[in-house]
Amino acid sequence: MYNINLNSFEGPLDLLLFFIKRDELDIYDIPISNITSEFMEYLALLERLDLEVAGDFILMASTLMQIKAKMLLPKEKDEKGEVIDPRMDLVNALLEYKRYKEMSEELSIQEMQERRVKYRGNFIGDEKKDPDELDALLKNISVFDLVKAFKSALEAKPEEHVHNVEMFNVTIEEQMTEVLNKTDFGKEIKFTELIKGMIEKLRIVVTFIALLELIKMGKIGLKESTEFNNFIIYGTQNG
Amino acid sequence: MDSIYHSIIEALIFSSDEPLPTSEIIKAIKEIDGSETAITPKDVEASVDYLNEKYEDDEKAFIIKRIANGFAFATKQEYAKYVGFLSSVKSKRRLSQAALETLAIIAYKQPITKPEIEVLRGVNSDYMMNTLLEKNLITIKGRAETIGRPLLYVTTDEFLKYFGLHKISDLPKPREVDEIMKDADFIEEKRKIMMNQIEEIVENEVDSEGDNKSES
Amino acid sequence: MDSIYHSIIEALIFSSDEPLPTSEIIKAIKEIDGSETAITPKDVEASVDYLNEKYEDDEKAFIIKRIANGFAFATKQEYAKYVGFLSSVKSKRRLSQAALETLAIIAYKQPITKPEIEVLRGVNSDYMMNTLLEKNLITIKGRAETIGRPLLYVTTDEFLKYFGLHKISDLPKPREVDEIMKDADFIEEKRKIMMNQIEEIVENEVDSEGDNKSES
């Protein structure tokens, strides 16, 4: 990759590392004057192409010039009396950046390997059954939930049939049979579906009592539905 | 048919997102191994039967089923209880989009009443509120002084912990969110075009210098 | 542990559409078979090892992988060509160098703020952060206690899944700065060898991806 592929420079640090590598420079002793002029040539090239030069590159150019100027001045010393190399911060930044650039190579390897692996694709065939102990069944449903669902079912009914006082024969036993038929062989039915089409409040009330009776007998189970004020009824007997 | 194809067919069915028809299996194999590869629908059927016998012998928890004109892996019925429990736990655990939306409104507008939340969301939010209360992500803190004195909801410490925040004011500000999500595609596109242009020119220049060792 | 649990664990992992943590496996088993069931995380680990040995012996096309803090079934690399041809899932574009670089910094230094990332990379990283957030490879988790209280970024489980890692500590350790310049080309060499090994297959994959070749 010694061809200059500008697309692969992720920023000024990357470009500087490229120069260092290409010219086999000692990173701890960068010829700051040379590298600054290389860097400036690159910026000039961008300008020649009439392209907007990214701020990050301009910032680096000014940093390089600052270092270059400092190199010409008498050396500063720290508290211990040791000479401060004006290039030190830049060198540290380059090394730290290089470190993560390496790690991105590692990630790239991981990425390639992982792309060759596929996870299981579809799950529609899996047999699923909710745990069928009574405890688990009623775990998240309280009597309060039942009453709430019942109440909301009643409230949702249109009021117009209130005056139609009719005689109709519906018994708890009949409704129990109906519920059992609908939940035969472990089939499931939503409460709202069960009472769908029941116009008379009395029929809903009787059905509800039938439900309570069947739960008591352990012939059906209830479980939570994702819908508000609804629950799912299902048979616990196979046939 | 070479026995290697048992494993290839196994891999294909395993990784397919849909039940995989015989024709697709043959197509994939011929595409990779060459169109002259001798493999017929009968071979595929035989291979699946062979695999299923092996799973039976080895007491694997899964088999290959014929579903909707294709083959798909499925766990066996014996394990339905366990699998069912797992999936019910999972569906409960995931914070749905609706719950998240409700939570977001409460987090940013707290303290807030349920009617206010419902005006903002435009839907009844009883179920969501219950879910969030159950998960201890929100709680009730007093009543509003307005008519009916509705309950006021606030987020909990659990909420802060979950999102790694010290206090509520640490939530990203709407302005910050805008900034994070702002459409930077434009800038990136521009950069790419620019880079491609320069690349060409620089490569020409470098080539003419003549001293570049070309690797890769 | 009873050997029946091998099959149950197999079924549980097989049926899960996301990596399944040990704790979930134990929970499901105890929920169904009773809380007194004697099964420990070590048992689960041993069971997975046992199952994988069996898959190896029986030349199955898949194994159980440890990934994103859990277990998941996955095809072996040998079948990449075939499954790659079939599926569109992985034909996503690979991450750009800039994205990988930004991710590497976040992965190793998390939690980290955007200003810190930009100092390390030496470039404005708005676009990259935005891309990584959108791909759900990173997310926001709280704020730093420093001036301005900038947002803190961390990697996600999706990140682990994308790179096939079990946990963050599985990432190769970065080398000390001193070592880096001594043999600067070490990792690049390693990558090249790696690349050559799988070049052929990757090319096949790229070919079947068809349309996105603009990155290099």
XYZ file of C-alpha atoms in Angstrom:
671
model
C 0.000 0.000 0.000
C 2.733 2.429 -0.827
C 0.649 4.032 -3.474
C -0.891 7.113 -2.007
C -4.474 6.186 -1.613
C -5.970 9.311 -0.143
C -9.154 7.505 0.569
C -7.380 5.520 3.216
C -6.176 8.467 5.273
C -8.492 8.843 8.172
C -7.002 12.142 9.253
C -3.792 14.112 9.718
C -2.343 11.599 12.187
C -2.888 8.847 9.688
C -1.168 10.877 6.983
C 1.823 11.582 9.238
C 2.149 7.902 10.085
C 2.134 7.193 6.378
C 5.053 9.582 5.815
C 6.964 8.072 8.719
C 6.501 4.575 7.440
C 7.191 5.361 3.807
C 10.427 7.142 4.599
C 11.377 4.739 7.378
C 11.722 7.533 9.886
C 12.397 7.123 13.585
C 9.181 8.161 15.220
C 11.121 9.409 18.278
C 13.250 11.623 16.103
C 11.036 12.949 13.386
C 12.747 15.390 10.999
C 10.101 17.963 11.686
C 11.178 20.331 8.957
C 10.900 17.705 6.191
C 7.678 16.284 7.387
C 6.150 19.723 7.721
C 6.942 20.526 4.131
C 5.519 17.175 2.988
C 2.396 17.913 4.906
C 2.135 21.388 3.434
C 2.539 19.980 -0.073
C -0.387 17.749 0.571
C -2.481 20.701 1.719
C -1.389 22.681 -1.321
C -2.513 19.828 -3.488
C -5.925 19.932 -1.942
C -6.064 23.647 -2.535
C -4.890 23.309 -6.097
C -7.828 21.058 -6.656
C -9.955 23.834 -5.271
C -11.208 21.573 -2.557
C -12.180 22.601 0.866
C -9.433 21.495 3.208
C -10.694 19.831 6.350
C -10.169 21.834 9.518
C -8.370 18.943 11.144
C -5.618 19.086 8.528
C -5.217 22.833 8.888
C -4.983 22.454 12.646
C -2.245 19.876 12.252
C -0.381 22.111 9.810
C -0.292 24.872 12.374
C 0.823 22.455 15.091
C 3.681 21.288 12.885
C 4.783 24.838 12.182
C 4.702 25.644 15.868
C 6.922 22.677 16.635
C 9.230 23.632 13.820
C 9.596 27.134 15.236
C 10.218 25.830 18.742
C 12.961 23.551 17.468
C 14.881 26.635 16.394
C 14.644 28.282 19.800
C 16.823 27.433 22.797
C 15.566 24.219 24.399
C 13.191 24.562 27.323
C 13.757 22.484 30.415
C 11.307 20.914 32.859
C 11.483 21.107 36.684
C 14.025 18.307 36.756
C 16.213 20.191 34.373
C 15.642 17.782 31.521
C 15.309 19.089 28.025
C 11.757 19.169 26.713
C 11.476 17.953 23.172
C 8.867 20.131 21.425
C 7.878 17.070 19.366
C 6.986 14.995 22.405
C 3.241 15.618 22.417
C 2.957 14.886 18.740
C 4.950 11.680 19.082
C 2.738 10.500 21.905
C -0.381 11.294 19.928
C 0.994 9.380 16.939
C 1.868 6.331 19.020
C -1.483 6.288 20.753
C -3.257 6.638 17.440
C -1.144 3.902 15.924
C -2.144 1.646 18.763
C -5.836 1.965 17.977
C -5.216 1.729 14.286
C -3.660 -1.643 14.984
C -6.632 -2.666 17.002
C -8.911 -1.692 14.180
C -6.977 -4.185 12.049
C -7.755 -6.804 14.664
C -11.400 -5.859 14.526
C -11.295 -6.117 10.776
C -9.995 -9.687 11.058
C -12.728 -10.517 13.527
C -15.264 -8.984 11.208
C -14.117 -11.105 8.284
C -14.203 -14.276 10.320
C -17.607 -13.528 11.726
C -19.003 -12.840 8.299
C -18.287 -16.433 7.428
C -20.555 -17.689 10.163
C -24.330 -17.862 10.057
C -26.722 -18.270 12.908
C -29.854 -20.322 12.871
C -32.214 -18.742 10.400
C -35.791 -19.513 11.255
C -37.732 -20.552 14.260
C -41.247 -21.133 13.015
C -41.102 -24.888 13.441
C -40.210 -24.944 17.126
C -42.729 -26.538 19.398
C -43.578 -24.244 22.251
C -45.756 -24.854 25.211
C -46.246 -22.632 28.179
C -45.535 -24.278 31.499
C -48.720 -25.941 32.656
C -48.626 -26.030 36.412
C -51.492 -24.114 37.942
C -49.137 -21.817 39.830
C -47.408 -20.736 36.687
C -50.725 -20.319 34.919
C -52.099 -17.775 37.277
C -48.815 -16.211 38.084
C -49.480 -12.810 36.681
C -53.238 -12.792 36.880
C -55.091 -11.851 40.021
C -58.811 -11.909 40.712
C -58.624 -8.193 40.284
C -57.382 -8.689 36.720
C -60.295 -10.995 36.041
C -62.811 -8.513 37.370
C -61.150 -5.708 35.451
C -61.352 -7.640 32.216
C -64.949 -8.553 32.940
C -65.873 -4.986 33.720
C -64.273 -3.634 30.592
C -66.040 -6.260 28.491
C -69.373 -5.181 29.911
C -68.640 -1.515 29.440
C -67.735 -2.043 25.841
C -71.207 -3.405 25.063
C -73.680 -1.110 23.327
C -76.470 0.087 25.577
C -79.333 -0.194 23.063
C -80.390 -3.682 24.053
C -81.151 -2.718 27.612
C -84.893 -2.474 26.971
C -85.112 -5.730 25.091
C -86.085 -7.854 28.008
C -86.250 -11.286 26.550
C -86.375 -14.698 27.936
C -83.551 -16.868 26.909
C -82.334 -20.118 28.188
C -78.703 -20.202 29.038
C -77.281 -22.250 31.830
C -73.898 -22.329 33.453
C -73.568 -25.960 32.391
C -74.198 -25.093 28.751
C -71.617 -22.369 28.802
C -69.135 -24.658 30.520
C -69.582 -27.157 27.729
C -69.159 -24.460 25.141
C -65.947 -23.216 26.731
C -64.624 -26.762 26.962
C -65.418 -27.362 23.313
C -63.584 -24.248 22.330
C -60.540 -25.155 24.386
C -60.489 -28.809 23.438
C -57.089 -30.417 22.893
C -55.263 -27.557 24.514
C -56.646 -25.010 22.091
C -56.527 -21.388 23.097
C -59.114 -18.642 22.884
C -59.030 -15.039 23.975
C -61.648 -13.894 26.438
C -62.841 -11.173 24.076
C -63.187 -13.739 21.301
C -65.178 -16.020 23.557
C -67.770 -13.397 24.358
C -67.823 -11.960 20.875
C -71.323 -11.935 19.514
C -72.903 -12.237 22.948
C -75.301 -9.346 23.024
C -77.025 -10.004 26.297
C -75.242 -9.062 29.469
C -76.746 -12.057 31.183
C -75.103 -14.441 28.741
C -71.721 -12.836 29.400
C -72.284 -13.048 33.130
C -73.214 -16.717 32.874
C -70.217 -17.425 30.670
C -67.988 -15.696 33.170
C -69.331 -17.781 36.019
C -68.832 -20.882 33.875
C -65.209 -19.858 33.420
C -64.640 -19.468 37.147
C -66.223 -22.852 37.691
C -63.940 -24.516 35.129
C -60.834 -22.916 36.596
C -61.827 -24.212 39.998
C -62.179 -27.675 38.469
C -58.774 -27.311 36.837
C -60.195 -27.966 33.370
C -58.976 -24.765 31.865
C -56.102 -22.417 32.472
C -55.684 -18.720 32.021
C -52.697 -16.764 30.957
C -51.814 -13.183 30.333
C -52.514 -11.591 27.003
C -50.439 -8.755 25.688
C -53.627 -6.795 25.185
C -54.916 -4.661 27.957
C -57.883 -6.074 29.846
C -57.842 -9.362 28.044
C -56.614 -12.845 28.806
C -56.263 -16.186 27.077
C -58.210 -19.257 28.075
C -56.942 -22.687 27.229
C -57.797 -26.293 27.928
C -55.664 -28.405 30.228
C -57.155 -31.667 29.014
C -56.259 -33.412 25.850
C -59.573 -34.659 24.549
C -23.961 -38.267 -4.050
C -20.867 -37.517 -2.041
C -21.429 -37.676 1.713
C -19.986 -34.182 2.119
C -23.333 -33.000 0.796
C -25.086 -34.175 3.942
C -23.233 -31.521 5.870
C -23.688 -28.887 3.219
C -27.428 -29.515 3.080
C -27.498 -29.410 6.867
C -25.701 -26.054 6.857
C -27.992 -24.630 4.186
C -31.217 -25.590 5.926
C -29.850 -24.500 9.276
C -28.916 -21.014 8.157
C -31.831 -20.229 5.863
C -34.213 -17.534 7.061
C -37.161 -19.304 5.462
C -38.078 -22.946 5.060
C -35.736 -23.948 2.267
C -37.119 -25.647 -0.864
C -35.214 -28.493 -2.503
C -34.729 -26.390 -5.621
C -32.882 -23.695 -3.659
C -30.591 -26.276 -2.088
C -29.681 -27.653 -5.491
C -29.215 -24.172 -6.883
C -26.813 -23.152 -4.104
C -24.730 -26.311 -4.453
C -24.500 -26.072 -8.227
C -23.649 -22.411 -8.027
C -20.665 -23.083 -5.774
C -19.491 -26.495 -6.926
C -20.261 -26.129 -10.603
C -23.375 -26.767 -12.636
C -22.189 -30.244 -13.575
C -22.450 -31.378 -9.932
C -24.660 -34.440 -9.887
C -27.369 -33.781 -7.344
C -31.073 -34.445 -7.759
C -34.153 -33.615 -5.676
C -34.190 -37.280 -4.676
C -30.655 -36.956 -3.316
C -31.729 -34.007 -1.211
C -34.729 -35.896 0.160
C -32.530 -38.893 0.944
C -29.994 -36.649 2.620
C -32.609 -35.055 4.863
C -33.912 -38.503 5.800
C -30.394 -39.616 6.578
C -29.752 -36.547 8.727
C -33.009 -37.028 10.610
C -32.155 -40.668 11.334
C -28.821 -39.543 12.708
C -30.474 -36.928 14.913
C -32.810 -39.624 16.184
C -29.950 -42.034 16.900
C -27.869 -39.373 18.590
C -30.852 -38.148 20.618
C -30.544 -34.622 19.347
C -33.110 -32.111 20.555
C -33.957 -31.060 16.994
C -34.959 -32.476 13.639
C -35.502 -31.201 10.121
C -39.189 -30.706 9.358
C -40.989 -30.161 6.085
C -42.721 -26.838 6.443
C -44.429 -24.868 3.709
C -42.752 -26.611 0.768
C -39.356 -26.370 2.344
C -37.098 -27.768 5.022
C -36.574 -26.134 8.381
C -34.934 -27.133 11.632
C -37.208 -27.381 14.631
C -36.788 -28.356 18.254
C -38.658 -31.508 19.214
C -41.922 -31.551 21.055
C -40.370 -33.172 24.127
C -38.711 -29.865 24.896
C -41.739 -27.670 24.204
C -42.176 -26.821 27.893
C -38.649 -25.496 28.233
C -38.703 -23.699 24.922
C -42.093 -22.223 25.746
C -40.935 -20.909 29.080
C -37.917 -19.299 27.506
C -39.888 -17.547 24.814
C -42.532 -16.282 27.221
C -39.849 -14.869 29.496
C -38.210 -13.199 26.552
C -41.319 -11.596 25.197
C -41.996 -10.176 28.618
C -38.501 -8.875 29.063
C -38.186 -6.866 25.931
C -39.198 -3.291 26.441
C -41.508 -2.713 23.548
C -41.377 0.396 21.423
C -44.626 1.590 22.984
C -43.282 1.108 26.494
C -40.137 2.945 25.561
C -42.111 5.828 24.108
C -44.178 6.099 27.279
C -41.065 5.900 29.391
C -39.429 8.640 27.355
C -42.384 10.968 27.820
C -42.388 10.383 31.556
C -38.625 10.815 31.807
C -38.604 14.129 30.014
C -41.865 15.577 31.339
C -41.938 14.345 34.898
C -43.864 14.712 37.066
C -46.691 13.948 34.675
C -50.231 12.599 34.917
C -51.652 9.724 32.892
C -54.121 11.960 30.999
C -51.208 14.173 29.923
C -49.267 11.147 28.709
C -52.274 9.916 26.774
C -52.756 13.291 25.107
C -49.129 13.189 23.986
C -49.224 9.596 22.763
C -52.740 9.757 21.399
C -53.606 6.334 22.802
C -54.756 4.735 25.993
C -51.648 3.960 27.994
C -52.938 1.912 30.905
C -51.193 -1.250 29.893
C -47.891 0.481 29.270
C -48.054 2.342 32.556
C -48.716 -0.925 34.362
C -45.812 -2.610 32.646
C -43.472 0.220 33.586
C -44.734 0.277 37.164
C -44.245 -3.478 37.414
C -40.711 -3.227 36.119
C -40.110 -0.500 38.675
C -38.992 1.955 36.033
C -41.607 4.515 37.076
C -43.467 5.192 40.289
C -46.276 7.335 41.674
C -45.271 10.515 43.424
C -48.236 12.452 44.798
C -51.154 14.001 42.997
C -51.552 16.967 40.684
C -53.412 19.991 42.056
C -55.742 19.990 39.040
C -59.339 18.819 38.868
C -59.733 15.207 39.831
C -56.296 15.356 41.406
C -54.803 12.713 39.059
C -51.765 10.728 40.163
C -48.349 12.027 39.195
C -45.755 9.693 37.716
C -41.977 10.014 37.909
C -39.042 7.764 36.956
C -37.248 5.715 39.611
C -33.653 5.172 40.685
C -33.928 1.857 38.858
C -34.552 3.868 35.707
C -31.408 5.929 36.283
C -29.393 2.812 37.000
C -30.651 1.089 33.882
C -29.544 3.969 31.693
C -26.346 4.699 33.580
C -27.390 8.179 34.686
C -26.629 9.945 37.926
C -29.596 12.256 37.836
C -32.471 13.017 35.540
C -30.866 16.170 34.205
C -28.144 13.928 32.737
C -30.531 12.760 30.030
C -29.393 13.967 26.623
C -31.048 17.297 25.854
C -33.353 17.292 22.824
C -30.880 19.658 21.176
C -28.047 17.209 21.773
C -30.093 14.406 20.319
C -30.716 16.478 17.197
C -27.027 17.070 16.906
C -26.154 13.417 17.289
C -28.717 12.349 14.760
C -28.161 15.118 12.279
C -27.761 13.977 8.741
C -24.071 13.899 8.077
C -24.410 11.891 4.876
C -24.050 15.003 2.847
C -20.672 15.869 4.309
C -19.486 12.298 3.944
C -20.567 12.116 0.316
C -18.741 15.315 -0.418
C -15.623 13.987 1.245
C -15.752 10.815 -0.815
C -16.081 12.629 -4.110
C -13.238 14.895 -3.149
C -11.031 11.992 -2.140
C -11.640 10.098 -5.343
C -10.652 13.114 -7.377
C -7.454 13.711 -5.498
C -6.553 10.089 -5.452
C -6.260 9.924 -9.172
C -4.054 12.949 -9.427
C -1.804 11.973 -6.571
C -1.367 8.480 -7.907
C -0.260 9.891 -11.206
C 2.224 12.138 -9.468
C 3.579 9.399 -7.293
C 3.905 7.082 -10.257
C 5.893 9.649 -12.141
C 8.281 9.971 -9.206
C 9.046 6.375 -9.903
C 10.413 5.349 -6.513
C 7.377 3.762 -4.986
C 7.543 0.123 -4.107
C 4.175 -1.283 -4.881
C 2.878 -3.803 -2.439
C -0.408 -5.588 -2.165
C -26.106 -33.675 36.371
C -28.465 -36.018 34.583
C -27.586 -36.574 30.934
C -31.123 -35.605 29.898
C -29.989 -32.031 30.552
C -27.616 -32.201 27.609
C -30.626 -32.441 25.351
C -32.595 -29.823 27.225
C -29.706 -27.378 27.083
C -29.307 -28.194 23.415
C -33.012 -27.484 22.824
C -32.920 -24.234 24.778
C -29.929 -22.831 22.930
C -31.203 -24.126 19.606
C -34.555 -22.439 19.996
C -33.257 -19.062 21.120
C -33.057 -16.384 18.466
C -30.437 -14.478 20.413
C -27.371 -15.602 22.358
C -28.647 -17.317 25.498
C -26.891 -16.602 28.795
C -26.133 -19.427 31.238
C -28.369 -17.795 33.817
C -31.396 -18.012 31.502
C -30.739 -21.687 30.845
C -30.635 -22.441 34.550
C -33.735 -20.346 35.167
C -35.752 -22.166 32.520
C -34.728 -25.588 33.793
C -35.470 -24.739 37.409
C -38.793 -23.194 36.480
C -39.943 -26.365 34.716
C -38.266 -29.088 36.762
C -38.450 -27.432 40.149
C -36.194 -25.002 41.934
C -34.424 -27.829 43.770
C -32.989 -29.146 40.486
C -29.244 -29.366 40.929
C -27.709 -27.520 38.009
C -24.864 -25.032 38.154
C -23.262 -22.687 35.630
C -20.369 -25.140 35.530
C -22.750 -27.927 34.507
C -24.043 -25.792 31.678
C -20.527 -25.042 30.482
C -19.592 -28.719 30.670
C -22.730 -29.657 28.812
C -22.006 -27.211 25.988
C -18.463 -28.562 25.730
C -19.814 -32.085 25.610
C -22.325 -31.181 22.906
C -19.690 -29.448 20.825
C -17.422 -32.477 21.011
C -20.279 -34.590 19.764
C -20.976 -32.218 16.866
C -17.314 -32.401 16.000
C -17.293 -36.203 16.097
C -20.485 -36.446 14.091
C -19.270 -33.911 11.573
C -22.215 -31.620 12.064
C -22.247 -28.418 10.031
C -22.816 -26.316 13.136
C -21.562 -25.846 16.666
C -22.485 -23.847 19.746
C -20.565 -20.570 19.919
C -19.944 -18.430 22.939
C -21.020 -15.014 21.816
C -22.338 -11.755 23.287
C -22.492 -13.117 26.848
C -24.382 -16.219 25.809
C -24.537 -19.345 23.669
C -25.747 -19.545 20.091
C -25.734 -22.159 17.351
C -23.758 -21.155 14.287
C -22.534 -22.778 11.096
C -18.889 -23.718 10.826
C -16.680 -21.568 8.651
C -16.198 -24.418 6.135
C -19.690 -23.866 4.820
C -19.369 -20.108 4.393
C -19.425 -20.376 0.604
C -22.695 -22.234 0.460
C -24.610 -20.386 3.142
C -23.149 -17.118 1.915
C -24.650 -17.758 -1.476
C -28.058 -18.377 -0.005
C -28.480 -15.758 2.599
C -28.689 -12.058 2.308
C -28.238 -11.431 6.005
C -24.509 -10.982 5.954
C -24.288 -9.331 2.582
C -24.268 -6.094 4.450
C -21.481 -3.753 3.632
C -18.394 -4.137 5.724
C -17.445 -1.367 8.101
C -15.132 1.308 6.751
C -11.638 1.801 8.098
C -12.753 4.979 9.843
C -15.654 3.181 11.486
C -13.414 0.350 12.673
C -10.888 2.814 14.032
C -13.548 4.702 15.963
C -15.029 1.445 17.232
C -11.619 0.200 18.362
C -11.129 3.323 20.440
C -14.571 3.059 22.014
C -14.223 -0.674 22.635
C -10.921 -0.331 24.452
C -11.513 2.917 26.306
C -15.191 2.686 27.147
C -16.925 4.558 28.602
C -15.498 7.402 26.563
C -16.675 10.850 25.440
C -16.706 12.178 21.897
C -14.047 14.852 22.598
C -11.702 12.140 23.887
C -12.286 10.070 20.758
C -11.573 13.064 18.560
C -8.315 13.822 20.346
C -7.176 10.245 19.788
C -8.209 10.096 16.141
C -7.188 13.653 15.362
C -10.369 14.228 13.358
C -13.918 15.319 13.862
C -15.927 12.174 14.437
C -19.546 13.324 14.257
C -20.344 11.293 11.208
C -18.733 8.111 12.488
C -20.438 8.350 15.859
C -23.735 8.866 14.130
C -23.198 5.842 11.882
C -22.188 3.598 14.755
C -25.151 4.714 16.854
C -27.498 4.006 13.970
C -26.026 0.547 13.464
C -26.518 -0.017 17.185
C -22.856 -0.926 17.617
C -22.444 1.771 20.268
C -24.835 3.546 22.595
C -24.980 6.358 25.122
C -24.602 5.441 28.753
C -24.683 8.383 31.114
C -22.434 11.415 31.296
C -18.854 12.074 32.347
C -18.286 13.970 35.574
C -15.943 16.378 33.800
C -16.595 19.970 32.731
C -19.460 20.275 30.308
C -20.593 16.795 31.377
C -20.215 15.274 27.908
C -22.150 12.101 27.012
C -20.416 8.776 27.515
C -20.354 6.118 24.808
C -20.056 2.348 25.223
C -20.259 -0.662 22.880
C -23.430 -2.769 22.732
C -24.225 -6.490 22.677
C -24.774 -5.997 18.974
C -21.102 -5.040 18.785
C -20.116 -8.329 20.414
C -22.393 -10.217 18.044
C -21.087 -8.410 14.989
C -17.520 -9.379 15.785
C -18.353 -12.818 17.164
C -17.047 -12.014 20.638
C -18.226 -13.533 23.893
C -17.367 -10.551 26.061
C -15.414 -7.326 25.783
C -12.420 -8.777 27.585
C -12.079 -11.292 24.714
C -10.747 -8.530 22.499
C -7.049 -8.931 21.842
C -5.035 -6.767 24.192
C -3.598 -3.636 22.633
C 0.154 -3.589 22.740
C 2.099 -1.160 24.835
C 3.096 1.969 22.998
C 6.820 1.125 23.270
C 6.357 -2.189 21.534
C 4.444 -0.747 18.669
C 7.243 0.897 16.798
C 9.630 -1.989 17.258
C 7.754 -4.264 14.925
C 5.180 -1.989 13.524
C 4.202 -4.348 10.773
C 3.424 -7.299 12.963
C -0.327 -7.005 12.888
C -0.464 -5.930 9.314
C 1.488 -9.048 8.408
C -0.849 -11.173 10.427
C -3.789 -9.619 8.699
C -2.274 -10.196 5.301
C -1.696 -13.867 5.957
C -5.236 -14.124 7.201
C -6.512 -12.265 4.157
C -4.694 -14.558 1.775
C -6.110 -17.607 3.432
C -9.653 -16.583 2.986
C -9.342 -14.245 0.085
C -10.882 -16.698 -2.297
C -13.954 -17.213 -0.200
C -14.361 -13.572 0.605
C -14.199 -12.803 -3.063
C -16.947 -15.251 -3.714
C -18.979 -13.573 -1.030
C -18.310 -10.157 -2.432
C -19.278 -11.332 -5.871
C -22.570 -12.586 -4.624
C -23.136 -9.302 -2.840
C -23.094 -7.834 -6.280
C -23.701 -4.156 -6.029
C -21.634 -2.546 -3.312
C -18.046 -2.370 -4.246
C -17.436 1.304 -3.792
C -15.420 0.870 -0.645
C -12.015 -0.628 -0.742
